[in-house]
Amino acid sequence: MMEHIATTPFGGGRMSARQFQRQREMAGRQEKLRAGEGGNDTGRADKWQLMRALTEARAAYGIGDRTISVLEALISFTTTRELDGSAPIIVFPSNRELSVRTRGMAPATIRRHLAALVEAGMIFRRDSANGKRFCRRDDNGVMEDAFGFDLAPLALRATEILEAAEAARAEDRAIRALRGEVTLHQRDIAKIIACALEEGRAGDWLDFTARLATATAGLGRRTAPDLLARRRDELITLLAEVENTYLSSLSEQEMSGNDLQDEHHIQNSNTDSSFEISGWEAKPGEAAISKGKAPEQKMAVSLDRLMRICPQIADYTKDGIRSWGDFLAAADLARSMLGISPDAWRKAKAAMGEQAAAVVIAVLLERGEAVRSPGGYLRNLTEKAGRAAFSVYPMLQALERSQAGKG
């Protein structure tokens, strides 16, 4: 190939100072690469990996997807997978062939995107005297010179483009995480408000609803990260207020986890106290849950013994378990951590009693990964309890025996 190729544009195209400077810089880098003075910079890149990276980082270079499509079409005219920017990489497709490889893009549109690629510094124009794109070959078929578009600038910017793509991916991950936070906070606030309204709790729930609507208004896939962050912070503040208001509306009885209407209500909070676990006993208004007859089985279990068998439940309290109320509250928290839905939990407590359901949760914690679906397992036990075919005590005995065997 000839040593010097014309760099000024044909016809009415203007040569800008920035384009001239870029060409001078590229020529200097190419001389160093050919002299082996590039260091870690090889000036080489896999063309399709480079295209993928540029697609991810296109916003940083101010180019759109259709401009990328035109560049991809130009690259398809190269014969090797690797682009070597140490020398000019000239492609000289006809307008017709470019249109075919850009899926029928109009010539005027192609020219506009070519100009955008030149402006972004991804390609240089190497125009012939008459503006035609072609190459000259010698008698042996070796290319002597060529006129068209030079892809060397793209290859020489490979490291920069790959780094920009990584930065774009990191920003995208951060934005997705931010959107996830906003969605979760929005969902939590909405559900707490709905629960409070359904239960008739004291609090300015309509005002909270209006603030939630304001905090989430106008959010979409194209929302700027800084606006998302501000809305996220607003939702965190609102969630704290909503949670505090809801908790403030609870009575001491509700906060302790006890149920005065439950026949198995625990009167004594001493750790030495025990409660009776029966297979199933119908409570007033629960006739529809089961038509079975409660088995003649009643066994007493002290809290101390239960904690020896199921110690992991204590991890779900702040100050440890000192009473049955602490135990019930810990089970309610552990239930959510196990992925058991509020509906499944409510039905379990209704079918087997609140204390027995809490013991089941404690046993599930001890069994760990041995139970793949805690929710499904609890629903199965709930169904058995509804048929008077379930007692929690054998579960405790089996767990206690297995622990003794390991010891």
Tab-separated table of N, CA and C in Angstrom, residues 293-350:
chain	number	residue	atom	x	y	z
A	293	LYS	N	-62.032	-35.162	64.278
A	293	LYS	CA	-62.123	-35.151	65.736
A	293	LYS	C	-60.718	-35.079	66.294
A	294	ALA	N	-60.540	-34.230	67.298
A	294	ALA	CA	-59.218	-34.060	67.864
A	294	ALA	C	-58.739	-35.351	68.497
A	295	PRO	N	-57.495	-35.752	68.280
A	295	PRO	CA	-56.971	-36.975	68.877
A	295	PRO	C	-56.803	-36.805	70.377
A	296	GLU	N	-56.883	-37.885	71.073
A	296	GLU	CA	-56.728	-37.845	72.523
A	296	GLU	C	-55.245	-37.839	72.864
A	297	GLN	N	-54.638	-36.686	72.700
A	297	GLN	CA	-53.196	-36.601	72.919
A	297	GLN	C	-52.848	-35.221	73.417
A	298	LYS	N	-52.262	-35.141	74.579
A	298	LYS	CA	-51.816	-33.863	75.127
A	298	LYS	C	-50.458	-34.068	75.776
A	299	MET	N	-49.490	-33.264	75.379
A	299	MET	CA	-48.150	-33.412	75.923
A	299	MET	C	-47.613	-32.052	76.294
A	300	ALA	N	-46.889	-31.953	77.369
A	300	ALA	CA	-46.355	-30.682	77.847
A	300	ALA	C	-44.900	-30.541	77.430
A	301	VAL	N	-44.524	-29.346	76.966
A	301	VAL	CA	-43.143	-29.054	76.569
A	301	VAL	C	-42.732	-27.740	77.212
A	302	SER	N	-41.668	-27.750	77.968
A	302	SER	CA	-41.212	-26.511	78.590
A	302	SER	C	-40.454	-25.671	77.577
A	303	LEU	N	-40.426	-24.387	77.827
A	303	LEU	CA	-39.701	-23.495	76.926
A	303	LEU	C	-38.212	-23.811	76.939
A	304	ASP	N	-37.676	-24.140	78.127
A	304	ASP	CA	-36.249	-24.480	78.214
A	304	ASP	C	-35.919	-25.669	77.331
A	305	ARG	N	-36.749	-26.704	77.397
A	305	ARG	CA	-36.497	-27.895	76.592
A	305	ARG	C	-36.636	-27.577	75.108
A	306	LEU	N	-37.638	-26.799	74.782
A	306	LEU	CA	-37.852	-26.436	73.392
A	306	LEU	C	-36.663	-25.663	72.840
A	307	MET	N	-36.090	-24.772	73.643
A	307	MET	CA	-34.947	-23.990	73.185
A	307	MET	C	-33.694	-24.848	73.048
A	308	ARG	N	-33.609	-25.914	73.853
A	308	ARG	CA	-32.472	-26.833	73.695
A	308	ARG	C	-32.588	-27.609	72.380
A	309	ILE	N	-33.827	-27.957	72.022
A	309	ILE	CA	-34.041	-28.704	70.788
A	309	ILE	C	-33.922	-27.792	69.567
A	310	CYS	N	-34.430	-26.571	69.676
A	310	CYS	CA	-34.485	-25.633	68.540
A	310	CYS	C	-33.809	-24.311	68.903
A	311	PRO	N	-32.494	-24.287	69.046
A	311	PRO	CA	-31.818	-23.053	69.490
A	311	PRO	C	-31.764	-21.948	68.440
A	312	GLN	N	-31.896	-22.306	67.145
A	312	GLN	CA	-31.707	-21.282	66.103
A	312	GLN	C	-32.791	-20.218	66.100
A	313	ILE	N	-33.940	-20.503	66.661
A	313	ILE	CA	-35.025	-19.517	66.691
A	313	ILE	C	-34.613	-18.263	67.443
A	314	ALA	N	-33.635	-18.417	68.380
A	314	ALA	CA	-33.175	-17.265	69.171
A	314	ALA	C	-32.462	-16.228	68.318
A	315	ASP	N	-31.981	-16.645	67.132
A	315	ASP	CA	-31.288	-15.700	66.239
A	315	ASP	C	-32.235	-14.650	65.676
A	316	TYR	N	-33.535	-14.857	65.835
A	316	TYR	CA	-34.516	-13.942	65.251
A	316	TYR	C	-35.112	-13.012	66.294
A	317	THR	N	-34.388	-12.815	67.382
A	317	THR	CA	-34.788	-11.849	68.402
A	317	THR	C	-33.604	-10.961	68.717
A	318	LYS	N	-33.879	-9.800	69.209
A	318	LYS	CA	-32.819	-8.850	69.542
A	318	LYS	C	-32.184	-9.176	70.888
A	319	ASP	N	-33.006	-9.537	71.864
A	319	ASP	CA	-32.514	-9.732	73.235
A	319	ASP	C	-32.690	-11.159	73.727
A	320	GLY	N	-32.856	-12.120	72.822
A	320	GLY	CA	-33.025	-13.493	73.242
A	320	GLY	C	-34.475	-13.824	73.552
A	321	ILE	N	-34.720	-15.102	73.847
A	321	ILE	CA	-36.083	-15.564	74.130
A	321	ILE	C	-36.202	-15.848	75.621
A	322	ARG	N	-37.013	-15.028	76.293
A	322	ARG	CA	-37.220	-15.174	77.735
A	322	ARG	C	-38.633	-15.623	78.070
A	323	SER	N	-39.516	-15.542	77.093
A	323	SER	CA	-40.911	-15.891	77.347
A	323	SER	C	-41.516	-16.491	76.089
A	324	TRP	N	-42.703	-17.064	76.258
A	324	TRP	CA	-43.401	-17.609	75.107
A	324	TRP	C	-43.785	-16.503	74.128
A	325	GLY	N	-44.012	-15.304	74.652
A	325	GLY	CA	-44.300	-14.182	73.761
A	325	GLY	C	-43.123	-13.884	72.850
A	326	ASP	N	-41.892	-13.959	73.419
A	326	ASP	CA	-40.688	-13.766	72.607
A	326	ASP	C	-40.581	-14.856	71.545
A	327	PHE	N	-40.927	-16.091	71.957
A	327	PHE	CA	-40.840	-17.222	71.040
A	327	PHE	C	-41.786	-17.049	69.855
A	328	LEU	N	-43.014	-16.614	70.152
A	328	LEU	CA	-44.009	-16.439	69.089
A	328	LEU	C	-43.609	-15.314	68.139
A	329	ALA	N	-43.089	-14.231	68.704
A	329	ALA	CA	-42.658	-13.103	67.871
A	329	ALA	C	-41.481	-13.508	66.977
A	330	ALA	N	-40.538	-14.290	67.529
A	330	ALA	CA	-39.393	-14.749	66.749
A	330	ALA	C	-39.843	-15.662	65.612
A	331	ALA	N	-40.815	-16.529	65.893
A	331	ALA	CA	-41.326	-17.431	64.863
A	331	ALA	C	-41.985	-16.655	63.733
A	332	ASP	N	-42.687	-15.574	64.073
A	332	ASP	CA	-43.340	-14.769	63.041
A	332	ASP	C	-42.314	-14.126	62.117
A	333	LEU	N	-41.179	-13.657	62.702
A	333	LEU	CA	-40.125	-13.063	61.881
A	333	LEU	C	-39.415	-14.130	61.048
A	334	ALA	N	-39.117	-15.266	61.677
A	334	ALA	CA	-38.435	-16.343	60.963
A	334	ALA	C	-39.290	-16.855	59.807
A	335	ARG	N	-40.587	-16.866	60.008
A	335	ARG	CA	-41.498	-17.304	58.952
A	335	ARG	C	-41.284	-16.511	57.666
A	336	SER	N	-41.165	-15.192	57.795
A	336	SER	CA	-40.973	-14.367	56.598
A	336	SER	C	-39.616	-14.637	55.969
A	337	MET	N	-38.597	-14.877	56.797
A	337	MET	CA	-37.267	-15.167	56.269
A	337	MET	C	-37.232	-16.496	55.522
A	338	LEU	N	-38.087	-17.426	55.912
A	338	LEU	CA	-38.157	-18.726	55.239
A	338	LEU	C	-38.962	-18.673	53.944
A	339	GLY	N	-39.553	-17.521	53.669
A	339	GLY	CA	-40.330	-17.370	52.444
A	339	GLY	C	-41.748	-17.881	52.546
A	340	ILE	N	-42.249	-18.033	53.767
A	340	ILE	CA	-43.622	-18.496	53.973
A	340	ILE	C	-44.554	-17.288	53.902
A	341	SER	N	-45.557	-17.356	53.062
A	341	SER	CA	-46.444	-16.224	52.820
A	341	SER	C	-47.320	-15.939	54.043
A	342	PRO	N	-47.775	-14.695	54.222
A	342	PRO	CA	-48.676	-14.375	55.331
A	342	PRO	C	-49.948	-15.209	55.307
A	343	ASP	N	-50.452	-15.510	54.105
A	343	ASP	CA	-51.680	-16.300	54.016
A	343	ASP	C	-51.454	-17.725	54.519
A	344	ALA	N	-50.331	-18.341	54.099
A	344	ALA	CA	-50.031	-19.694	54.560
A	344	ALA	C	-49.809	-19.719	56.063
A	345	TRP	N	-49.199	-18.684	56.596
A	345	TRP	CA	-48.939	-18.587	58.034
A	345	TRP	C	-50.249	-18.432	58.806
A	346	ARG	N	-51.141	-17.607	58.280
A	346	ARG	CA	-52.431	-17.409	58.950
A	346	ARG	C	-53.223	-18.717	58.994
A	347	LYS	N	-53.242	-19.435	57.877
A	347	LYS	CA	-53.984	-20.692	57.832
A	347	LYS	C	-53.370	-21.739	58.756
A	348	ALA	N	-52.029	-21.754	58.836
A	348	ALA	CA	-51.367	-22.708	59.725
A	348	ALA	C	-51.739	-22.446	61.182
A	349	LYS	N	-51.722	-21.185	61.578
A	349	LYS	CA	-52.073	-20.854	62.964
A	349	LYS	C	-53.531	-21.181	63.255
A	350	ALA	N	-54.389	-20.959	62.261
A	350	ALA	CA	-55.802	-21.254	62.458
A	350	ALA	C	-56.046	-22.751	62.581
